[in-house]
Coordinates of C-alpha atoms in Angstrom, one line a residue:
Chain A
M1 CA -19.7 9.2 -3.7
D2 CA -22.5 7.7 -1.7
R3 CA -21.0 4.3 -2.0
I4 CA -17.6 5.6 -0.9
R5 CA -19.2 7.3 2.1
A6 CA -20.9 4.1 2.9
A7 CA -17.7 2.2 2.6
R8 CA -16.4 4.2 5.6
R9 CA -19.1 2.6 7.7
V10 CA -18.1 -1.0 7.0
I11 CA -14.4 -0.7 7.3
D12 CA -12.9 -1.6 10.6
P13 CA -12.0 1.7 12.3
V14 CA -8.5 0.5 12.9
C15 CA -7.9 0.9 9.2
L16 CA -9.5 4.4 8.9
A17 CA -8.4 7.9 9.9
T18 CA -4.8 7.1 9.3
P19 CA -2.3 9.9 10.2
L20 CA -1.9 12.8 7.9
F21 CA 1.0 15.0 9.0
R22 CA 3.5 17.5 7.7
S23 CA 7.0 16.2 7.8
G24 CA 9.6 18.9 8.5
G25 CA 12.4 16.5 7.7
L26 CA 11.0 15.7 4.2
E27 CA 10.2 19.3 3.5
Q28 CA 13.8 20.3 4.2
G29 CA 15.0 17.6 1.7
L30 CA 12.4 18.2 -1.0
G31 CA 11.9 22.0 -1.1
C32 CA 8.1 21.9 -0.8
A33 CA 5.5 21.4 1.8
V34 CA 4.9 17.7 2.2
S35 CA 2.2 15.9 4.1
V36 CA 2.4 12.2 4.6
K37 CA -0.7 10.1 4.5
L38 CA 0.4 7.1 6.5
E39 CA -1.4 3.9 5.3
T40 CA 1.0 1.6 7.0
A41 CA -0.1 1.9 10.6
N42 CA -2.7 -0.8 10.6
P43 CA -2.6 -4.6 11.2
V44 CA -1.7 -5.4 7.5
R45 CA 0.6 -2.5 6.9
S46 CA -0.9 -1.3 3.6
F47 CA -3.8 0.7 2.3
K48 CA -5.3 -2.5 0.8
A49 CA -6.9 -3.1 4.2
R50 CA -9.6 -0.6 3.3
G51 CA -10.7 -2.3 0.1
A52 CA -10.4 -5.7 1.6
E53 CA -12.8 -4.7 4.4
V54 CA -15.4 -3.5 1.9
V55 CA -15.0 -6.8 -0.1
A56 CA -15.2 -9.1 2.9
S57 CA -18.1 -7.3 4.6
G58 CA -20.1 -7.4 1.4
L59 CA -19.5 -11.1 1.0
A60 CA -20.3 -11.8 4.6
E61 CA -23.5 -9.9 4.3
H62 CA -24.5 -12.2 1.5
G63 CA -23.5 -15.3 3.3
R64 CA -20.6 -16.1 1.0
R65 CA -17.9 -18.2 2.8
A66 CA -15.0 -18.1 0.4
L67 CA -13.0 -16.0 -2.0
V68 CA -9.9 -16.3 -4.1
C69 CA -7.7 -13.6 -5.3
A70 CA -4.4 -12.9 -7.1
S71 CA -2.1 -10.7 -5.1
A72 CA 1.3 -9.1 -5.4
G73 CA 1.3 -9.6 -1.6
N74 CA -0.6 -6.8 0.1
L75 CA -4.1 -7.5 -1.1
G76 CA -3.7 -11.1 -0.1
Q77 CA -2.7 -10.1 3.5
A78 CA -5.5 -7.7 3.7
L79 CA -8.1 -10.1 2.5
A80 CA -6.7 -12.8 4.7
W81 CA -7.1 -10.5 7.7
S82 CA -10.6 -9.2 6.7
G83 CA -11.8 -12.7 5.8
R84 CA -10.5 -14.3 9.0
A85 CA -12.6 -11.8 11.0
R86 CA -15.7 -12.8 9.1
G87 CA -15.3 -16.5 8.8
I88 CA -14.5 -16.4 5.1
D89 CA -12.0 -18.9 3.6
V90 CA -9.4 -16.9 1.6
T91 CA -7.2 -18.4 -1.0
V92 CA -4.4 -16.2 -2.4
V93 CA -2.5 -16.9 -5.5
A94 CA 0.9 -15.1 -5.7
S95 CA 4.0 -15.2 -7.8
R96 CA 7.0 -17.1 -6.5
S97 CA 8.9 -13.9 -6.8
A98 CA 6.8 -12.0 -4.4
P99 CA 8.6 -10.8 -1.3
A100 CA 8.9 -13.6 1.3
A101 CA 7.7 -11.2 4.0
K102 CA 4.4 -10.8 2.2
L103 CA 4.0 -14.5 1.5
E104 CA 4.8 -15.4 5.1
R105 CA 2.3 -12.9 6.5
I106 CA -0.4 -14.3 4.2
R107 CA 0.2 -17.7 5.6
A108 CA 0.4 -16.4 9.2
L109 CA -3.0 -14.9 8.8
G110 CA -4.5 -18.2 8.0
A111 CA -5.2 -17.9 4.3
G112 CA -4.5 -20.6 1.7
L113 CA -1.6 -19.7 -0.4
E114 CA -0.8 -21.0 -3.9
V115 CA 2.5 -19.9 -5.3
V116 CA 2.9 -19.9 -9.1
D117 CA 5.8 -19.6 -11.4
G118 CA 5.8 -16.5 -13.5
D119 CA 4.9 -13.0 -12.4
F120 CA 1.7 -11.2 -11.1
E121 CA -0.1 -11.7 -14.4
A122 CA 0.4 -15.5 -14.1
A123 CA -1.0 -15.3 -10.6
R124 CA -4.1 -13.5 -12.0
E125 CA -4.7 -16.2 -14.6
R126 CA -4.3 -18.9 -12.1
A127 CA -6.7 -17.2 -9.6
A128 CA -9.3 -16.8 -12.2
A129 CA -9.1 -20.5 -13.2
L130 CA -9.2 -21.5 -9.6
A131 CA -12.3 -19.4 -8.9
L132 CA -14.0 -20.9 -11.9
S133 CA -13.2 -24.5 -11.0
D134 CA -14.1 -24.2 -7.4
G135 CA -17.1 -22.0 -7.9
V136 CA -15.7 -19.4 -5.6
R137 CA -15.9 -15.6 -5.8
L138 CA -12.9 -14.1 -7.6
V139 CA -11.8 -10.8 -6.2
E140 CA -10.1 -8.8 -8.9
D141 CA -8.1 -5.9 -7.5
S142 CA -8.9 -2.5 -9.1
L143 CA -11.6 -4.1 -11.3
D144 CA -13.9 -5.0 -8.4
I145 CA -15.3 -1.6 -7.5
E146 CA -15.2 -2.4 -3.7
T147 CA -11.4 -2.3 -3.9
C148 CA -11.6 1.2 -5.4
E149 CA -14.2 2.3 -3.0
G150 CA -12.1 1.2 -0.1
A151 CA -9.1 3.1 -1.4
A152 CA -11.3 6.1 -2.1
T153 CA -12.0 6.5 1.6
I154 CA -8.4 7.8 1.8
G155 CA -9.5 10.6 -0.5
L156 CA -12.4 11.5 1.8
E157 CA -9.9 11.8 4.7
L158 CA -7.6 14.0 2.7
V159 CA -10.4 16.3 1.8
D160 CA -11.8 16.4 5.3
A161 CA -8.5 17.5 6.7
A162 CA -8.4 21.1 7.7
V163 CA -5.3 22.0 5.7
P164 CA -5.7 22.5 1.9
F165 CA -3.2 21.0 -0.5
D166 CA -2.2 21.5 -4.1
A167 CA -1.4 18.1 -5.4
V168 CA -1.6 14.4 -4.4
L169 CA 1.0 11.9 -5.5
I170 CA -0.4 8.4 -5.8
A171 CA 1.4 5.1 -6.5
L172 CA -0.1 3.6 -9.7
G173 CA -0.3 -0.1 -10.1
G174 CA -3.6 -1.8 -11.0
G175 CA -5.3 1.6 -10.4
A176 CA -7.6 1.1 -7.4
L177 CA -5.7 3.6 -5.3
A178 CA -5.4 6.2 -8.1
T179 CA -9.0 5.9 -9.4
G180 CA -10.5 5.8 -5.9
V181 CA -8.6 8.7 -4.4
G182 CA -8.6 10.5 -7.7
H183 CA -12.4 10.3 -8.0
V184 CA -12.9 11.8 -4.6
V185 CA -10.4 14.6 -5.1
K186 CA -11.7 15.5 -8.5
T187 CA -15.3 15.5 -7.2
L188 CA -14.7 17.6 -4.1
V189 CA -11.6 19.6 -4.7
P190 CA -11.1 19.6 -8.4
A191 CA -8.3 22.2 -8.4
V192 CA -6.0 19.7 -6.6
E193 CA -3.7 18.0 -9.0
V194 CA -3.9 14.2 -9.1
I195 CA -0.6 12.8 -10.1
C196 CA 0.0 9.1 -10.6
V197 CA 3.5 7.7 -10.2
Q198 CA 4.8 4.5 -11.7
P199 CA 8.3 3.0 -12.1
L200 CA 9.9 3.3 -15.5
G201 CA 10.4 -0.5 -15.1
A202 CA 6.6 -1.2 -15.0
P203 CA 5.0 1.5 -17.1
A204 CA 2.0 -0.2 -18.7
M205 CA -0.7 1.8 -17.0
T206 CA 1.1 5.1 -17.4
R207 CA 1.7 4.4 -21.1
S208 CA -1.9 3.4 -21.4
W209 CA -3.1 6.6 -19.8
R210 CA -0.9 8.7 -22.1
R211 CA -2.1 6.9 -25.2
R212 CA -5.7 6.7 -23.9
S213 CA -5.9 3.0 -24.7
V214 CA -4.5 -0.2 -23.2
V215 CA -0.7 -0.7 -23.7
T216 CA 0.7 -4.0 -22.3
T217 CA 4.4 -4.8 -21.7
D218 CA 6.3 -8.1 -22.1
S219 CA 8.0 -7.8 -18.7
T220 CA 8.6 -5.6 -15.7
D221 CA 11.9 -4.6 -14.1
T222 CA 11.4 -2.8 -10.8
I223 CA 11.9 -3.3 -7.1
A224 CA 8.4 -1.8 -6.6
D225 CA 6.8 -5.2 -6.6
G226 CA 3.4 -3.8 -5.5
V227 CA 2.8 -2.0 -8.7
A228 CA 4.5 -4.3 -11.2
G229 CA 1.6 -5.3 -13.5
R230 CA 1.8 -5.7 -17.3
Y231 CA -1.9 -5.9 -18.3
P232 CA -3.9 -2.8 -17.4
I233 CA -7.6 -3.5 -17.0
P234 CA -9.5 -1.5 -19.7
A235 CA -12.4 -0.4 -17.3
V236 CA -9.8 0.8 -14.8
L237 CA -8.0 2.8 -17.5
D238 CA -11.3 4.4 -18.4
D239 CA -11.8 5.6 -14.8
L240 CA -8.2 6.7 -14.6
L241 CA -8.6 8.9 -17.7
L242 CA -11.4 10.7 -16.0
V243 CA -9.5 11.6 -12.8
A244 CA -5.7 11.7 -13.3
D245 CA -4.2 15.0 -14.2
D246 CA -0.8 13.4 -14.9
A247 CA 1.0 10.1 -14.8
V248 CA 4.8 10.1 -14.4
L249 CA 7.4 7.5 -14.5
V250 CA 10.4 7.4 -12.1
E251 CA 13.8 5.8 -12.1
E252 CA 14.7 2.9 -9.8
A253 CA 17.4 5.1 -8.2
S254 CA 14.8 7.7 -7.3
I255 CA 12.7 5.1 -5.7
V256 CA 15.6 4.0 -3.5
A257 CA 16.5 7.6 -2.7
G258 CA 12.8 8.1 -1.7
M259 CA 12.9 5.1 0.6
R260 CA 16.1 6.4 2.1
M261 CA 14.7 9.9 2.6
L262 CA 11.5 8.5 4.2
L263 CA 13.8 6.5 6.6
D264 CA 16.2 9.3 7.5
A265 CA 13.9 12.2 7.5
A266 CA 10.7 10.6 8.8
G267 CA 11.7 7.4 10.5
L268 CA 9.6 5.3 8.2
V269 CA 10.6 1.9 6.8
V270 CA 8.5 1.6 3.6
E271 CA 8.3 -0.7 0.7
P272 CA 9.4 0.6 -2.7
S273 CA 5.9 1.4 -4.0
A274 CA 5.3 3.7 -1.0
A275 CA 8.3 5.8 -2.0
L276 CA 7.1 6.6 -5.5
G277 CA 5.6 9.9 -4.5
V278 CA 8.8 11.1 -2.9
A279 CA 10.7 9.8 -6.0
A280 CA 8.6 11.9 -8.3
I281 CA 9.4 15.1 -6.3
L282 CA 13.0 14.2 -6.3
E283 CA 13.0 14.0 -10.1
D284 CA 11.1 17.2 -10.6
R285 CA 11.7 19.6 -7.7
D286 CA 10.8 22.7 -9.8
R287 CA 7.4 21.4 -10.4
F288 CA 6.6 21.1 -6.7
A289 CA 8.6 24.0 -5.3
G290 CA 6.5 26.1 -2.9
R291 CA 3.5 23.9 -3.2
H292 CA 1.8 21.7 -0.6
V293 CA 2.0 18.1 -1.8
V294 CA 0.4 15.0 -0.2
T295 CA 2.1 11.7 -0.7
I296 CA 0.3 8.5 0.3
V297 CA 2.7 6.1 2.0
C298 CA 0.8 3.0 0.9
G299 CA 2.7 0.0 2.3
S300 CA 5.5 -1.1 4.5
N301 CA 5.7 -4.8 3.8
V302 CA 9.3 -5.3 2.7
D303 CA 11.8 -8.1 3.0
P304 CA 14.4 -6.9 5.6
D305 CA 17.3 -8.3 3.5
A306 CA 16.2 -6.6 0.4
Y307 CA 15.6 -3.4 2.3
R308 CA 19.1 -3.5 3.6
R309 CA 20.4 -4.2 0.1
W310 CA 18.6 -1.2 -1.4
V311 CA 18.8 1.4 1.4
G312 CA 22.0 0.3 3.1
A313 CA 22.7 0.5 6.7
V314 CA 20.6 2.8 8.9
P315 CA 21.1 5.6 8.3
A316 CA 22.5 6.2 4.9
P317 CA 26.3 6.5 5.2
G318 CA 27.2 10.1 5.7
T319 CA 24.0 11.4 7.1
Chain B
M1 CA -11.8 13.8 33.5
D2 CA -13.7 16.9 32.3
R3 CA -10.5 18.7 31.9
I4 CA -9.0 15.8 29.9
R5 CA -12.0 15.7 27.7
A6 CA -11.7 19.4 27.2
A7 CA -8.1 19.0 26.3
R8 CA -9.1 17.0 23.3
R9 CA -10.9 20.0 21.9
V10 CA -7.9 22.3 22.0
I11 CA -5.3 19.9 20.6
D12 CA -4.6 20.2 16.9
P13 CA -6.4 17.2 15.3
V14 CA -3.2 16.2 13.6
C15 CA -1.9 15.1 17.0
L16 CA -5.0 13.2 18.0
A17 CA -6.5 9.8 17.1
T18 CA -3.2 8.3 16.5
P19 CA -3.1 4.7 15.2
L20 CA -3.8 1.8 17.5
F21 CA -3.2 -1.4 15.8
R22 CA -2.4 -5.1 16.5
S23 CA 1.0 -6.0 15.2
G24 CA 1.2 -9.6 14.0
G25 CA 5.0 -9.4 13.8
L26 CA 5.4 -8.3 17.4
E27 CA 3.0 -10.8 18.6
Q28 CA 4.9 -13.6 17.0
G29 CA 8.1 -12.4 18.7
L30 CA 6.6 -11.7 22.1
G31 CA 4.0 -14.4 22.7
C32 CA 1.2 -12.2 23.6
A33 CA -1.4 -10.0 21.8
V34 CA 0.3 -6.6 21.3
S35 CA -1.4 -3.4 20.2
V36 CA 0.8 -0.4 19.3
K37 CA -0.4 3.1 20.1
L38 CA 1.7 5.1 17.6
E39 CA 2.4 8.5 18.9
T40 CA 5.2 9.2 16.4
A41 CA 3.0 9.9 13.3
N42 CA 2.7 13.7 13.9
P43 CA 4.7 16.7 13.0
V44 CA 6.9 16.5 16.1
R45 CA 7.2 12.8 16.2
S46 CA 6.4 12.3 19.9
F47 CA 3.4 12.2 22.3
K48 CA 4.6 15.5 23.8
A49 CA 2.6 17.3 21.0
R50 CA -0.6 16.7 22.9
G51 CA 0.5 18.4 26.1
A52 CA 2.3 21.2 24.3
E53 CA -0.9 22.0 22.5
V54 CA -2.8 22.2 25.7
V55 CA -0.1 24.5 27.2
A56 CA 0.2 26.8 24.2
S57 CA -3.5 27.1 23.6
G58 CA -4.0 28.1 27.3
L59 CA -1.3 30.7 27.1
A60 CA -2.6 32.1 23.8
E61 CA -6.1 32.4 25.4
H62 CA -4.7 34.5 28.1
G63 CA -2.7 36.7 25.7
R64 CA 0.7 35.4 26.9
R65 CA 3.4 35.7 24.3
A66 CA 6.4 33.7 25.7
L67 CA 7.3 30.6 27.5
V68 CA 10.5 28.9 28.6
C69 CA 11.0 25.2 29.3
A70 CA 13.6 22.7 30.0
S71 CA 13.5 19.7 27.7
A72 CA 15.3 16.4 27.0
G73 CA 14.4 17.3 23.5
N74 CA 10.8 16.2 22.7
L75 CA 8.9 18.7 24.8
G76 CA 11.0 21.5 23.3
Q77 CA 10.1 20.5 19.8
A78 CA 6.5 20.1 20.7
L79 CA 6.3 23.5 22.4
A80 CA 8.2 25.1 19.5
W81 CA 5.7 23.8 17.1
S82 CA 2.6 24.6 19.2
G83 CA 4.0 28.0 20.1
R84 CA 4.9 29.0 16.5
A85 CA 1.3 28.3 15.4
R86 CA 0.1 30.7 18.1
G87 CA 2.7 33.5 17.9
I88 CA 4.3 32.5 21.2
D89 CA 8.1 33.0 21.7
V90 CA 9.5 29.7 22.9
T91 CA 12.8 29.3 24.7
V92 CA 14.1 25.8 25.3
V93 CA 16.9 24.9 27.7
A94 CA 18.5 21.5 27.0
S95 CA 21.5 19.6 28.0
R96 CA 24.5 19.6 25.6
S97 CA 24.2 15.8 25.7
A98 CA 20.7 15.7 24.2
P99 CA 20.5 14.0 20.8
A100 CA 21.6 16.3 18.0
A101 CA 18.5 15.4 16.1
K102 CA 16.3 16.8 18.8
L103 CA 18.3 20.0 19.2
E104 CA 18.3 20.6 15.5
R105 CA 14.6 20.2 15.2
I106 CA 14.0 22.6 18.1
R107 CA 16.0 25.2 16.2
A108 CA 14.4 24.4 12.9
L109 CA 11.0 25.1 14.4
G110 CA 12.1 28.6 15.3
A111 CA 12.5 28.3 19.0
G112 CA 15.3 29.9 21.0
L113 CA 17.6 27.2 22.2
E114 CA 20.0 27.5 25.2
V115 CA 22.4 24.5 25.6
V116 CA 23.8 23.9 29.1
D117 CA 26.5 21.7 30.4
G118 CA 25.3 19.0 32.7
D119 CA 22.2 16.8 32.3
F120 CA 18.5 17.3 32.1
E121 CA 18.3 18.4 35.8
A122 CA 20.8 21.2 35.0
A123 CA 18.6 22.3 32.2
R124 CA 15.6 22.4 34.5
E125 CA 17.5 24.6 36.9
R126 CA 18.6 27.0 34.2
A127 CA 15.1 27.2 32.7
A128 CA 13.6 28.1 36.1
A129 CA 16.2 30.8 36.5
L130 CA 15.6 32.1 33.1
A131 CA 11.9 32.2 33.6
L132 CA 12.3 34.1 36.8
S133 CA 14.8 36.7 35.4
D134 CA 12.8 37.3 32.2
G135 CA 9.4 37.2 33.8
V136 CA 8.3 34.5 31.4
R137 CA 6.0 31.5 32.1
L138 CA 8.0 28.4 33.0
V139 CA 6.5 25.2 31.6
E140 CA 7.4 22.3 33.8
D141 CA 6.9 19.0 32.2
S142 CA 4.8 16.6 34.3
L143 CA 4.3 19.2 37.1
D144 CA 2.2 21.5 34.9
I145 CA -1.1 19.8 34.8
E146 CA -1.7 20.7 31.1
T147 CA 1.2 18.4 30.1
C148 CA -0.5 15.5 31.9
E149 CA -3.9 16.3 30.5
G150 CA -2.6 16.3 27.0
A151 CA -0.9 13.0 27.5
A152 CA -4.1 11.7 29.2
T153 CA -6.0 12.1 25.9
I154 CA -4.1 9.1 24.8
G155 CA -5.8 7.2 27.5
L156 CA -9.2 8.3 26.3
E157 CA -8.4 7.0 22.8
L158 CA -7.3 3.6 24.2
V159 CA -10.5 3.3 26.2
D160 CA -12.6 4.4 23.3
A161 CA -11.2 1.8 21.1
A162 CA -13.5 -1.1 20.5
V163 CA -11.0 -3.8 21.5
P164 CA -10.5 -4.4 25.2
F165 CA -7.0 -4.9 26.6
D166 CA -5.5 -6.3 29.8
A167 CA -2.5 -4.0 30.4
V168 CA -0.9 -0.9 29.2
L169 CA 2.9 -0.4 29.2
I170 CA 4.0 3.2 29.7
A171 CA 7.4 4.7 29.4
L172 CA 8.1 6.4 32.8
G173 CA 10.2 9.6 32.9
G174 CA 8.9 12.7 34.5
G175 CA 5.6 11.1 34.8
A176 CA 3.2 13.1 32.6
L177 CA 2.5 10.2 30.3
A178 CA 2.1 7.6 33.1
T179 CA 0.0 9.8 35.4
G180 CA -2.1 11.1 32.5
V181 CA -2.9 7.8 30.8
G182 CA -2.9 6.0 34.1
H183 CA -5.6 8.3 35.5
V184 CA -7.9 7.7 32.6
V185 CA -7.4 4.0 32.5
K186 CA -7.9 3.6 36.3
T187 CA -11.0 5.8 36.1
L188 CA -12.7 4.2 33.2
V189 CA -11.3 0.6 33.0
P190 CA -9.8 0.0 36.4
A191 CA -9.2 -3.7 35.7
V192 CA -6.6 -2.9 33.2
E193 CA -3.1 -3.1 34.6
V194 CA -1.1 0.2 34.4
I195 CA 2.6 -0.8 34.2
C196 CA 5.3 1.9 34.1
V197 CA 8.6 1.0 32.6
Q198 CA 11.9 2.8 33.2
P199 CA 15.5 2.0 32.5
L200 CA 17.6 0.4 35.2
G201 CA 20.1 3.2 34.4
A202 CA 17.6 5.9 35.3
P203 CA 15.5 4.5 38.1
A204 CA 14.7 7.5 40.3
M205 CA 10.9 7.6 39.8
T206 CA 10.5 3.8 39.9
R207 CA 12.4 3.6 43.1
S208 CA 10.4 6.5 44.5
W209 CA 7.2 4.8 43.5
R210 CA 8.3 1.6 45.3
R211 CA 9.3 3.4 48.4
R212 CA 6.3 5.8 48.3
S213 CA 8.6 8.8 48.7
V214 CA 11.0 10.7 46.5
V215 CA 14.3 9.0 45.8
T216 CA 16.9 10.9 43.8
T217 CA 20.0 9.5 42.1
D218 CA 23.4 11.0 41.5
S219 CA 23.6 10.2 37.8
T220 CA 21.9 8.3 35.0
D221 CA 23.3 5.8 32.6
T222 CA 20.9 4.9 29.8
I223 CA 20.5 5.4 26.1
A224 CA 16.8 6.3 26.8
D225 CA 17.5 10.0 26.9
G226 CA 13.8 10.9 27.0
V227 CA 13.3 9.5 30.4
A228 CA 16.6 10.1 32.1
G229 CA 15.7 12.3 35.1
R230 CA 17.2 12.2 38.5
Y231 CA 14.8 14.3 40.6
P232 CA 11.2 13.1 40.7
I233 CA 8.7 15.8 41.4
P234 CA 6.8 15.0 44.6
A235 CA 3.4 16.0 43.4
V236 CA 3.8 13.8 40.3
L237 CA 4.9 10.9 42.4
D238 CA 1.7 11.4 44.5
D239 CA -0.3 11.1 41.4
L240 CA 1.6 8.1 40.2
L241 CA 1.0 6.3 43.5
L242 CA -2.7 6.6 42.8
V243 CA -2.7 5.1 39.3
A244 CA 0.2 2.8 38.7
D245 CA -0.2 -0.9 39.4
D246 CA 3.5 -1.6 38.9
A247 CA 6.7 0.1 37.9
V248 CA 9.4 -2.1 36.4
L249 CA 13.1 -1.5 35.5
V250 CA 14.6 -2.9 32.3
E251 CA 18.2 -3.5 31.1
E252 CA 19.8 -1.5 28.3
A253 CA 20.1 -4.6 26.2
S254 CA 16.4 -5.2 26.4
I255 CA 15.8 -1.6 25.2
V256 CA 18.0 -2.2 22.2
A257 CA 16.3 -5.6 21.6
G258 CA 13.0 -3.8 21.7
M259 CA 14.1 -1.1 19.2
R260 CA 15.3 -3.9 16.9
M261 CA 12.0 -5.8 17.2
L262 CA 10.0 -2.7 16.5
L263 CA 12.1 -2.2 13.4
D264 CA 12.1 -5.7 12.1
A265 CA 8.6 -6.8 13.1
A266 CA 6.7 -3.5 12.7
G267 CA 8.9 -1.3 10.4
L268 CA 9.1 1.4 13.1
V269 CA 12.3 3.4 13.8
V270 CA 11.9 4.6 17.3
E271 CA 13.9 6.3 20.0
P272 CA 15.0 4.2 23.0
S273 CA 12.2 5.5 25.3
A274 CA 9.6 4.2 22.9
A275 CA 10.9 0.7 23.1
L276 CA 10.6 0.4 26.9
G277 CA 7.3 -1.4 26.7
V278 CA 8.6 -4.1 24.4
A279 CA 11.7 -4.4 26.6
A280 CA 9.5 -5.1 29.6
I281 CA 7.7 -7.9 27.7
L282 CA 11.0 -9.3 26.6
E283 CA 12.2 -9.4 30.2
D284 CA 9.1 -11.1 31.6
R285 CA 7.3 -13.1 28.9
D286 CA 5.4 -15.3 31.3
R287 CA 3.7 -12.3 32.9
F288 CA 2.2 -11.3 29.6
A289 CA 1.6 -14.6 27.9
G290 CA -1.8 -14.9 26.5
R291 CA -2.8 -11.4 27.5
H292 CA -3.5 -8.3 25.3
V293 CA -1.0 -5.6 26.0
V294 CA -1.0 -2.1 24.7
T295 CA 2.4 -0.4 24.3
I296 CA 2.6 3.3 23.7
V297 CA 5.3 4.1 21.1
C298 CA 6.0 7.5 22.4
G299 CA 8.7 9.1 20.2
S300 CA 10.9 8.6 17.2
N301 CA 13.4 11.4 17.4
V302 CA 16.7 9.6 17.4
D303 CA 20.1 10.4 16.0
P304 CA 20.7 8.3 13.0
D305 CA 24.3 7.5 13.9
A306 CA 23.3 6.5 17.4
Y307 CA 20.5 4.4 16.1
R308 CA 22.8 2.5 13.7
R309 CA 25.3 2.0 16.5
W310 CA 22.6 0.5 18.8
V311 CA 20.4 -1.4 16.4
G312 CA 23.0 -2.2 13.7
A313 CA 22.3 -2.4 10.1
V314 CA 18.7 -2.8 8.9
P315 CA 17.7 -5.4 9.6
A316 CA 19.4 -7.1 12.4
P317 CA 21.9 -9.6 11.0
G318 CA 20.4 -13.0 10.6
T319 CA 16.7 -12.0 10.4

């Protein structure tokens, strides 16, 4: 907790104190009280900004001038932004299949970008090899504790808010967001339910959590590119087992319905991973009825064409 | 300034400290540094929340239990929300032509809603009559100083931000936002240019500012329903003359282009009034080239059907 509180002091304020607000439109559609924690209103449009700030400020403090990371797209943007501000050379390795919008922004922020065939796990392998050969610090999302501490500052802000809540829905990918926020919530307001949400098409961490040991998958099949890993990190799973009350899997159709609802009811264009929380409510309304649920809208970097394909015209026909 | 600082202490924190962030996407499209002050991420999705909080807390303090206001739609929602929290009966008078989304939310928030034929000015007349006959406090947007003080807290947040800026673009309607923010900016950072933006189709206040005396118009013709007044209030004009460096008028096509750019480049669904600042940059790129401009995104209450009609599918074809 001390390290998480300290993280707040090194993160650029523009990435802190993000809005947390009740959405009447969502509540009408979902049958429960819903507060949105909006992590998209910062220069890199995702919660990864927080962890990247902690990573980059730590490196700068020690006079390190370069880093390499694998990224599904959001961490790369965040590190590119945080590194640029501190004179750190950032190299990002990403899958060729990552959203073009994310890859373009990484380049636009001045980072080196290496695109690899294969998925996110292939990018992780390549980044590790590159770090080794170049003698440069490898930043491993979710494993490197700074990435979790950065995300955990979201938890502090939720707990600091005046209004109590009953559950928090957290997109589950590598686990930095879930373990970070979960740790703070379970430490300070343990009665609040910590529920992780992952797509059925990328269920490795959820299955691992259920079995209490690492389960890998051969492939992923989801539009939620930000959480589509196949190899859970054992140390992160250990942390997740300590703080998550539940981990649920949701259908692709629910993710799309969640994106559409966030657009129509709250005016938010979000990437698929950011709609996982709403998707979880849509799939299990009874569980949440009458409760006050926080959902973390964690990113809005989405290819416009893909968004149109998934969500349709604005608004959804018939609304 | 003391009253504005005091206003910060009575406004529900959920409506304060809204995000202020550089948008790389907008900057690419506009050729200048652009910071977005996002006033839509609160329960009523517009900056009016701030003024309404000041109004309602003042009434509650004096044991007043009712208020009536005319509204183009956003003030009504804001007062309904702030009044509900304090046990104040709120009656809103609005034009039949106000966006259905705004009228529905006013009702959903538990306020009484009276719809009148005619435009916003007709609603103002009816609200004044109603207040008189019922012996209830009339809240007059922009004239009642609390509405300006609430809006002015946005100015404090802009000035408090670490990053200096060269100009602020402010949607100009009744004048609460422009006089409030303008007063703070001119008091604390007078070198910053305060530029008001109004649609060519609703130019009464801008023409009044240019002539230094009230100019009314017979009609309005703009999609920016939030700023479509015809009768500027003399006292507000006096204040505006003290703080505005410029007032510009923009074309409807530029407003739509601004809405589309905010959607495509920043993932924000906004109402037309909130795109006035971007529209002003689009119409005069040379003026802003190389400068750091703040634009206040002041509301996102928009009818989905109308939005689709104006902005087209998401994203704009070809992007």
